[in-house]
XYZ file of C-alpha atoms in Angstrom:
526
model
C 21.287 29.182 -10.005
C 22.938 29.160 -13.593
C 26.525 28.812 -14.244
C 28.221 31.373 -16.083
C 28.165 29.526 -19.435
C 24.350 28.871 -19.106
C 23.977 32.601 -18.137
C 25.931 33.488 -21.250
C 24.022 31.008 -23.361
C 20.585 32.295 -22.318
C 21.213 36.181 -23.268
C 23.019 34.969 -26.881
C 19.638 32.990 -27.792
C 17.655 36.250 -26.509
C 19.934 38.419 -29.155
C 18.940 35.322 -31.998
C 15.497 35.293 -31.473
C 14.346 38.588 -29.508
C 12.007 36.806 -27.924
C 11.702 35.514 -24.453
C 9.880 32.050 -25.014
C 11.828 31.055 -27.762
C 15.009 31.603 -26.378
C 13.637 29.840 -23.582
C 12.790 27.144 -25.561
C 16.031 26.824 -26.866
C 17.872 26.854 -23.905
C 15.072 24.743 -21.940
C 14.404 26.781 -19.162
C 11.441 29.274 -18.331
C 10.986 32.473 -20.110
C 10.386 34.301 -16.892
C 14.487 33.482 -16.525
C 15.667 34.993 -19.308
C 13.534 38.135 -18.873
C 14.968 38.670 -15.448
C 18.883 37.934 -17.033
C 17.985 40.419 -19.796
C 16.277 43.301 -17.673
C 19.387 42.710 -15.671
C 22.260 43.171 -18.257
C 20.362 46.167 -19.427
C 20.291 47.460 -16.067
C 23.950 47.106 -15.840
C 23.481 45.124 -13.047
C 24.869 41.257 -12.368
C 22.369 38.236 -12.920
C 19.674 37.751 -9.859
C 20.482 35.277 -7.426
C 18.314 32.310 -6.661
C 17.108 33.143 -3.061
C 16.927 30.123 -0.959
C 13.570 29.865 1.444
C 13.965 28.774 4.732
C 11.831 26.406 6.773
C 9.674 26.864 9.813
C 11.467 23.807 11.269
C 15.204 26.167 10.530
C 15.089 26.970 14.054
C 14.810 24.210 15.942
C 17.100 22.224 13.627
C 19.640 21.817 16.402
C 17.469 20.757 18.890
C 16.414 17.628 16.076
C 19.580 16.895 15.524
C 20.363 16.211 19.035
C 17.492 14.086 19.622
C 18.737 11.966 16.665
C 22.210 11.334 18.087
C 20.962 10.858 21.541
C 18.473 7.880 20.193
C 21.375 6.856 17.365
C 18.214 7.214 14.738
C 15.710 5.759 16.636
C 13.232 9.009 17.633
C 9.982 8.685 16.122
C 8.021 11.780 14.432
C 5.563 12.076 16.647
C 7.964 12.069 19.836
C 9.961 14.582 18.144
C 6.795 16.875 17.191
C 5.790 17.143 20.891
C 9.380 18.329 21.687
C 9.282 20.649 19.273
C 5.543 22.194 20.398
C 6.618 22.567 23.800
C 9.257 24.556 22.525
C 7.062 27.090 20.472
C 6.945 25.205 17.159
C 3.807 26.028 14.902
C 4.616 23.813 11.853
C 2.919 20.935 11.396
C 3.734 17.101 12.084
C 4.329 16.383 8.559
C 6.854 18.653 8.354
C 8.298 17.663 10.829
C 8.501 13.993 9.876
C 9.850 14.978 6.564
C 12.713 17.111 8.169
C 13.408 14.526 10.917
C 13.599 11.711 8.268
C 16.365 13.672 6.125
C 18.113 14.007 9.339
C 18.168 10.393 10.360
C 18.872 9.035 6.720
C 21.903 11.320 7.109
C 22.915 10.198 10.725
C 22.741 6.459 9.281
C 24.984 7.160 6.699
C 27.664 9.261 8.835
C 27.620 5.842 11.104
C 26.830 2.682 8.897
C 28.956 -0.306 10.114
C 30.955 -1.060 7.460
C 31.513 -5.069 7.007
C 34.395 -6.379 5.554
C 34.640 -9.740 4.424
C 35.935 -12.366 6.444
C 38.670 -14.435 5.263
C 39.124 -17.293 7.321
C 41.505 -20.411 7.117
C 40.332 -24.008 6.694
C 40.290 -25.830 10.621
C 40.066 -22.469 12.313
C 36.804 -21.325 13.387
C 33.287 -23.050 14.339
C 30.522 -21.099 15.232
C 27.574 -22.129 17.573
C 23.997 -20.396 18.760
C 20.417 -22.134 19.635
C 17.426 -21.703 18.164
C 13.687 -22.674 19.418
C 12.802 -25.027 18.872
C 9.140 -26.946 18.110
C 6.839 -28.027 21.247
C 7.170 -31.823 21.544
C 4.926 -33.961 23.735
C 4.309 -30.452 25.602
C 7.575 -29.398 26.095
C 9.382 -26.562 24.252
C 12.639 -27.599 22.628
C 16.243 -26.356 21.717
C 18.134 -26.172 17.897
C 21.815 -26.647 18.624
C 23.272 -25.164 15.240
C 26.945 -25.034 15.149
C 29.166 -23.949 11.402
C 32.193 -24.400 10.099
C 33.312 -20.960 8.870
C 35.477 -21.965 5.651
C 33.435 -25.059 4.475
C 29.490 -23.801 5.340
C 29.483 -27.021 6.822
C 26.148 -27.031 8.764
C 25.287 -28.754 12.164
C 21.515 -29.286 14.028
C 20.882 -31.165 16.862
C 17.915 -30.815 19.033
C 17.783 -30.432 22.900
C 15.970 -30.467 25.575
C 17.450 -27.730 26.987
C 20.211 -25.165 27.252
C 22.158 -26.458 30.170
C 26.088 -27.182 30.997
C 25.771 -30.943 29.900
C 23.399 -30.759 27.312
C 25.939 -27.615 25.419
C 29.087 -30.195 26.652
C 27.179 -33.272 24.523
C 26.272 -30.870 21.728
C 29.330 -29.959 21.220
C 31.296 -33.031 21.797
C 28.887 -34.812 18.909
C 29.173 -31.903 16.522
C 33.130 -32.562 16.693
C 33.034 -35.964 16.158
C 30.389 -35.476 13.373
C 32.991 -33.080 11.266
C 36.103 -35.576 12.556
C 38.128 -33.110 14.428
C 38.183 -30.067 16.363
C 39.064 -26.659 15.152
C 41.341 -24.260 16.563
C 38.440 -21.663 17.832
C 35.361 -21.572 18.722
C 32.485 -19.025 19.251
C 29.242 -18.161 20.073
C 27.353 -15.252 22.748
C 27.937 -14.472 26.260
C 25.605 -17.573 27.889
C 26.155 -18.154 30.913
C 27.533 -21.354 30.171
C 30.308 -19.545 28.607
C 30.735 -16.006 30.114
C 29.555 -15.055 33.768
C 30.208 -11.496 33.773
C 31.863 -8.592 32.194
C 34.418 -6.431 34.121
C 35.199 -3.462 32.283
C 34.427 -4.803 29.172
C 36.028 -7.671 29.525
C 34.272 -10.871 29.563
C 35.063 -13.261 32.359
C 34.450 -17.230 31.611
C 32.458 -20.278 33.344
C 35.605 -22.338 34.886
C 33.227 -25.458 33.313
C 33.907 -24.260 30.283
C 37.353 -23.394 30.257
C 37.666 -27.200 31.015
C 36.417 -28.301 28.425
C 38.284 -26.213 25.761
C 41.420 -27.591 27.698
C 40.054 -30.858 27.598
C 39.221 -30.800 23.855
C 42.533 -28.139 23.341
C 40.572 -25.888 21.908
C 40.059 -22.108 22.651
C 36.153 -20.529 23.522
C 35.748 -16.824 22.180
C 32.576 -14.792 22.497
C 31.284 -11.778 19.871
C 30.372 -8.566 21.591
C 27.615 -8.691 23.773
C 23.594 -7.914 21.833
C 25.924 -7.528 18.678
C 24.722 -11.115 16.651
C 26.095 -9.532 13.472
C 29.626 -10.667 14.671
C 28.981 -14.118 13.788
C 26.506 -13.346 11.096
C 27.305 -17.229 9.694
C 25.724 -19.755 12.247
C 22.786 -16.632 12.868
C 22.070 -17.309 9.292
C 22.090 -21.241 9.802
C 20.093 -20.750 12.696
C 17.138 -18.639 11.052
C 17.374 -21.373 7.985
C 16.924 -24.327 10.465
C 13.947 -23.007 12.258
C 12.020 -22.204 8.781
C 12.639 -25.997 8.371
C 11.889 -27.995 11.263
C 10.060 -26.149 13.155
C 6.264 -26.564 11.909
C 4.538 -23.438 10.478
C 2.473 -22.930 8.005
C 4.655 -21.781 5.516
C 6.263 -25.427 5.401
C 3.194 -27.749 6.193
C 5.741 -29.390 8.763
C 2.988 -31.656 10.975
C 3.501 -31.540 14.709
C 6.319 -33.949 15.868
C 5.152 -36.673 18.039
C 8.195 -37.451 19.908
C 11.445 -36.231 20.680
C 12.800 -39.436 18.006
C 10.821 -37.656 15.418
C 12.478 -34.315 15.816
C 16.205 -35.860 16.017
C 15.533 -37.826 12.788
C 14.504 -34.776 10.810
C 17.446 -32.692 12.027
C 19.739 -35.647 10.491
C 17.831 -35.402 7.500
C 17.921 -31.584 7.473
C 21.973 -32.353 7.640
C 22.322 -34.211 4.918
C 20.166 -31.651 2.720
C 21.896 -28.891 3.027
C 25.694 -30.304 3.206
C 24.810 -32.159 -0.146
C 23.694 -29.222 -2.119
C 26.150 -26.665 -3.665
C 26.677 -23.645 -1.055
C 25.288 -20.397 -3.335
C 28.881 -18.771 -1.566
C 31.782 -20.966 -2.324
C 29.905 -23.158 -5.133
C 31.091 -26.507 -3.626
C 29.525 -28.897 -1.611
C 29.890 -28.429 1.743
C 30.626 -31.803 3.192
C 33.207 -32.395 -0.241
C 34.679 -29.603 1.353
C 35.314 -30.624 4.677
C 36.365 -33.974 3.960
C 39.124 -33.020 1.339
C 39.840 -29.500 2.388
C 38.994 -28.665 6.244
C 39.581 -32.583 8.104
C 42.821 -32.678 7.665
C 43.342 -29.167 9.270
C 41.386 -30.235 12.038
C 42.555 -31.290 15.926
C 41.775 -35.183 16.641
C 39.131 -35.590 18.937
C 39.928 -37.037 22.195
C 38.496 -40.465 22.867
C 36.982 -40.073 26.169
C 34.866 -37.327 25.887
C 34.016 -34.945 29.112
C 32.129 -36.648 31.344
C 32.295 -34.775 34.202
C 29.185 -32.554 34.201
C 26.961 -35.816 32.867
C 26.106 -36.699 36.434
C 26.837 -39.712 38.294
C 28.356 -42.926 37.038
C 25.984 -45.959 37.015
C 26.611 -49.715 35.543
C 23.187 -51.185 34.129
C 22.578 -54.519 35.061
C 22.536 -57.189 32.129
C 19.025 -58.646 33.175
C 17.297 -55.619 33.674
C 17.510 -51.972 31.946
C 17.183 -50.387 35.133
C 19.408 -47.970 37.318
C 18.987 -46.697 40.759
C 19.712 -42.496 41.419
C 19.041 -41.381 45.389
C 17.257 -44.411 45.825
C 15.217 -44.871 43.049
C 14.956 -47.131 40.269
C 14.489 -45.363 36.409
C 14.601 -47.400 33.387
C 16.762 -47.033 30.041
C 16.605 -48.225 26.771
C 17.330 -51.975 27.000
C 19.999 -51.978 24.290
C 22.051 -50.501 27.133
C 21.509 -53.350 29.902
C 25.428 -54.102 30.787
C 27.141 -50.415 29.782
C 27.670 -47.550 31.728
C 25.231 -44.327 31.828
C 26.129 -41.437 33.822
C 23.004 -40.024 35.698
C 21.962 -36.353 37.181
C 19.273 -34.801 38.252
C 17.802 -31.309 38.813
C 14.443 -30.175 40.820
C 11.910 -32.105 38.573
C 13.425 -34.424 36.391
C 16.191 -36.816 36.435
C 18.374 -36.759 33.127
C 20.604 -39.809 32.132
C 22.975 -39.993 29.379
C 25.331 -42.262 27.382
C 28.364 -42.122 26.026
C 28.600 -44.006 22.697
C 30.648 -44.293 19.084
C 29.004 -40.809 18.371
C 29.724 -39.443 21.682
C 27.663 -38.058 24.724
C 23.424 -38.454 24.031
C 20.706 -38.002 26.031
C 18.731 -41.311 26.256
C 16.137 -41.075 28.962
C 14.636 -38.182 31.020
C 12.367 -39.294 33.956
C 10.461 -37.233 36.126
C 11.529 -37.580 39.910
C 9.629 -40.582 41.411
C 10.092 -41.516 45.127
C 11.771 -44.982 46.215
C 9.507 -47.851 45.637
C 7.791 -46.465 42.671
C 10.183 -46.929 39.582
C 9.707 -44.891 36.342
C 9.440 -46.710 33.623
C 8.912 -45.905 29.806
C 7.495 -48.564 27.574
C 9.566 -48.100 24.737
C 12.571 -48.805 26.716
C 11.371 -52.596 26.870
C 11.323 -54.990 24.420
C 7.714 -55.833 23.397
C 6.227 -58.530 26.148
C 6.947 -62.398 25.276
C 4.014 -64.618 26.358
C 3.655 -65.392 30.021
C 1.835 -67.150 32.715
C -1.495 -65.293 31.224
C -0.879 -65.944 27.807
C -0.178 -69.418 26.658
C 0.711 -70.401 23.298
C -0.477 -73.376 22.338
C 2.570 -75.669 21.508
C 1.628 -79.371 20.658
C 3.573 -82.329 22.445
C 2.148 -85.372 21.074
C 0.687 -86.707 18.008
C -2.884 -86.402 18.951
C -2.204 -82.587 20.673
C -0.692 -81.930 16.774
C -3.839 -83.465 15.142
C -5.924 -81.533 16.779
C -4.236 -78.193 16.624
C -3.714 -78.420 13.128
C -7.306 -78.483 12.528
C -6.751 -74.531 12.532
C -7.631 -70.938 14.635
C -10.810 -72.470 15.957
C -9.432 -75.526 17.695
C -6.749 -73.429 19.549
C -9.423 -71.582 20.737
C -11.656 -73.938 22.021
C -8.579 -75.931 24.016
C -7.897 -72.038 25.653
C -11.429 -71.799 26.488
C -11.771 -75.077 27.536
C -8.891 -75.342 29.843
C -10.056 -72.099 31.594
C -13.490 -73.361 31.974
C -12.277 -76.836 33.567
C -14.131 -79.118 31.285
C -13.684 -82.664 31.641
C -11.873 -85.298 29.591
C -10.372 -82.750 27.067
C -8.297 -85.154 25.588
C -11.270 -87.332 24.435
C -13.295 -84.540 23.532
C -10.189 -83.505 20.832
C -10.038 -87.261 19.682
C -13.606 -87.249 19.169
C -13.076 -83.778 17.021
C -10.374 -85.152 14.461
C -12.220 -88.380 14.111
C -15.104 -86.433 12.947
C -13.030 -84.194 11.256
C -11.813 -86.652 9.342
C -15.091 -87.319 7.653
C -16.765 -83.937 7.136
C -13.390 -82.017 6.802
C -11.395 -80.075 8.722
C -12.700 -76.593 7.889
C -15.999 -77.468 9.326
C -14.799 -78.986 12.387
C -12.792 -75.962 12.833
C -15.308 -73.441 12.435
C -17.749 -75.426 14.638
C -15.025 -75.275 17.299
C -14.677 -72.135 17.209
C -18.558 -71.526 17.394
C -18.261 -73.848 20.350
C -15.557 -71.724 22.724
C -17.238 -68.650 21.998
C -20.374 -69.638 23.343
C -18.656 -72.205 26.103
C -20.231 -75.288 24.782
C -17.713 -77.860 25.492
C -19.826 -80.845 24.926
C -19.139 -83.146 22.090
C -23.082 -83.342 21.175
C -22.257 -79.601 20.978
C -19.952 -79.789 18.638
C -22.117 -82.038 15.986
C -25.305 -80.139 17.277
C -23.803 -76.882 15.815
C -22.082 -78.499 12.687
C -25.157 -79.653 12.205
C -27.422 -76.666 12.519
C -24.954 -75.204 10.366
C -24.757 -77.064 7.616
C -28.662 -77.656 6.913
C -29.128 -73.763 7.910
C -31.227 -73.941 10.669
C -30.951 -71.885 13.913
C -29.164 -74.140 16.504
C -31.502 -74.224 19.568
C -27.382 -74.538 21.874
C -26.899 -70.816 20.174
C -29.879 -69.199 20.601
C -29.978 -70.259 24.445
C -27.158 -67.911 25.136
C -27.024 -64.026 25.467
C -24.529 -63.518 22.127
C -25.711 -65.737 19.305
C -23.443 -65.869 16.198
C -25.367 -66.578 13.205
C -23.103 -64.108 10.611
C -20.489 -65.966 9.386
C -18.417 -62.765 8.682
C -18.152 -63.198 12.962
C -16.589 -66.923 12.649
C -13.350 -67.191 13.657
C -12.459 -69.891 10.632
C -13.218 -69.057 6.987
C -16.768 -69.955 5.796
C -17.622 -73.691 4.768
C -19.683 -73.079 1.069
C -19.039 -76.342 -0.011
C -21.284 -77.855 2.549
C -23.872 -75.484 2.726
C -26.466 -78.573 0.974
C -25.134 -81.122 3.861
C -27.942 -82.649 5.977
C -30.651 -81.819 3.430
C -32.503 -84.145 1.930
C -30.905 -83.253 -1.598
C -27.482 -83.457 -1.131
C -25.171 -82.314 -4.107
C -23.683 -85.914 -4.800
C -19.964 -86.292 -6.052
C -18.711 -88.476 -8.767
C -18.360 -92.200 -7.031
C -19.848 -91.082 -3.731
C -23.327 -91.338 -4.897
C -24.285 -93.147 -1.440
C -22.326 -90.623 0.767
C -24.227 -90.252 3.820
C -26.863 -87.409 5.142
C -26.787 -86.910 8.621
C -23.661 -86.199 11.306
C -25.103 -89.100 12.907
C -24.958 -91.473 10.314
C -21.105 -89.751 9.736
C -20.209 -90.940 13.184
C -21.318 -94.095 12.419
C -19.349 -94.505 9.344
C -16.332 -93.259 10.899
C -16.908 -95.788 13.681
């Protein structure tokens, strides 16, 4: 419908022109407009009316609306459409689905939450929530994620689960890691933290309200299924699991222990505290250290303890501790501090209390009394004992010999275990021959020797000597596993006598008359 100035406009170009299109041109609408103003003025009648068409869906417009406050803008189209056909509607579902979605566009607007911004001191708020976190060695983890409101000051640690003392250790690290604790705290309605709600009113785990006394601090909890109340650490939380937990939007590989995951949540730490928050433009840990510490609480030295368990002393021999009468080991770094132990229906969990505060350090299944669990990594690697002997040289000649190299070790070992006789001679004999052809061939021939349990000394000079004029040794073929590759030799190769025992030797400068045979060696050397 025109206002009165357009209407007035319209007939004064008609009077200009006398003609309907180019008065509608001028005034840019349709000629069919300014016939009707026209034929009404000289009618003596007021300008026509725009009439407004209804729709089919007029009728049941109530009815739509209701649906749409009932389901607070959730009602599909189609669920709507078969309300409306039981009721005698003939339109079709497109029209209703364009109706319905004016109406619920409308109903969002009437009831938007409105945010407003959040102004909070330094040292008064943290936030915490879990995320889930990857599957490690089978078993599905949990992202502890905990924020400081006024710095962005970010916290991950990964659990193994979402029980009393694992939240109680969480927390306890995450204030020591910041260097104080603030003056509230918040997170949802677990039921770590809230049992129930009477009339609204949320009523806390006595556990908890321990340990805010114990750490004077005070627990709050948003609204319950409303996450947008502490929109800050949900935020942290959906950022943390896009980064450690592998997809394939990160190429993250699978982690393959429980270490693996703990070191990349301190790495994920100190990325995003040491890059400039896109909110306050500052670095997040600068911020905390010069701004938030000192408005923090100290932390108390002893940290809550009570939930860990039971107390237990490891010995200082052994990193072992007994729980209901059985034995499970910890790491050995621990052997002579205390570690408070529990246990629930399938696993026994242990846990230390260190410069950092409460951690985790072993989880054992249950085992029964007699069988102790034991995890290799808690042990030192294995020094050498009654079945492995080093070889350690007390004497002169024992030095001699085991200087010769690899090979000589190997064929005392082998020779001790096989109970040859008169050992010692057999090494004197060795050096003294070593002496003259050189110790890299006695080695090697030594070495030939133990792996083919030839302990002889004719052995010995039969194989140096097959060697060195390259003919198979009749001792090595006799046995099931001849080594003729001397890529298999336990010494390095021997090139430089590959000519000995031929009847051209490669002569030396003044050794023209060396001799040519291992025989006529022994005899020199005798």
């Amino acid at each position: 419908m025109k206002s009165p100035g357009e209407f007035m406009e319209i007939l004064a170009a008609y009077d200009l022109t006398r003609s309907y299109r180019d008065a509608a041109k001028i005034c840019g609408v349709s000629h069919n407009t300014v016939r009707s103003y026209v034929k009404a003025r000289d009618a003596g009648a007021q300008a026509p009316i725009a009439r407004k068409r209804g729709r089919i869906t007029d009728p049941f417009l109530p009815q739509m609306q209701s649906l749409v406050e009932q389901s607070r803008g959730k009602i599909r189209g189609d669920v709507v459409h078969e309300k409306l056909v039981a009721l005698g509607y003939a339109g079709s579902i497109r029209t209703t689905r364009y109706v319905l979605s004016g109406l619920k566009s409308k109903y969002r607007a009437q009831n938007a939450r409105v945010h407003r911004p959040w102004s909070v001191e330094a040292g008064r708020w943290l936030q915490w929530d879990y995320g889930d976190g990857p599957v490690v060695d089978g078993v599905k983890t949990v992202l502890f994620v905990a924020w400081l409101a006024y710095s962005r000051f970010r916290i991950v640690i990964a659990l193994r689960d979402k029980t009393m003392p694992s939240v109680f250790a969480a927390l306890d690290r995450s204030f020591r890691l910041i260097g104080g604790v603030p003056t509230y705290v918040l997170t949802d309605n677990e039921k770590t933290v809230t049992i129930e709600h009477i009339a609204g009113v949320p009523v806390r785990n006595p556990q908890i309200v321990a340990f805010a006394r114990h750490y004077s601090t005070a627990v709050h909890t948003c609204m319950p299924a409303d996450p947008a109340s502490k929109g800050g650490v949900e935020n942290a939380v959906k950022i943390a699991k896009a980064d450690l937990v592998p997809k394939e939007t990160n190429l993250r590989p699978e982690y393959g222990s429980f270490a693996e995951l703990e070191a990349a949540c301190e790495a994920f730490m100190e990325d995003v505290n040491s890059s400039v928050h896109r909110a306050t433009l500052e670095i997040p840990k600068d911020m905390l250290r010069h701004l938030e510490q000192p408005k923090l609480h100290p932390v108390p030295a002893v940290p809550v303890t009570a939930s860990f368990g039971q107390a237990r002393q490891v010995p200082p021999n052994t990193p072992m501790v007994t729980f209901e009468h059985s034995r499970y080991s910890v790491p050995h770094t621990l052997m002579g501090q205390r570690v408070w132990v529990r246990g629930t229906d399938t696993q026994v969990i242990i846990v230390h209390v260190g410069q950092t505060g409460p951690v985790e350090v072993a989880r054992h299944k249950i085992t029964r009394p007699g069988v102790p669990a034991v995890i290799d990594a808690h042990f030192p690697p294995a020094s050498a004992g009654a079945l492995e002997r080093v070889t350690r040289p007390t004497n002169k000649a024992e030095e001699e010999f085991l200087a010769l190299g690899a090979g000589a070790a190997l064929w005392l070992k082998e020779a001790a275990a096989a109970g040859t006789n008169k050992i010692r001679h057999k090494m004197e004999r060795a050096v003294t021959l070593a002496k003259v052809v050189g110790n890299d061939v006695v080695d090697q021939g030594l070495g030939a020797a133990a792996v083919h349990h030839r302990f002889t000394h004719e052995d010995l000079v039969s194989i140096i000597t097959n060697t060195a004029t390259g003919e198979p040794s009749s001792i090595i073929n006799n046995t099931r596993h001849a080594v003729t590759d001397q890529s298999q030799w336990l010494s390095q190769g021997t090139s430089g006598w590959a000519n000995f025992g031929t009847n051209n030797p490669t002569t030396t400068p003044g050794n023209e008359s060396a001799p040519t045979d291992i025989t006529d060696l022994e005899g020199a050397a005798e």
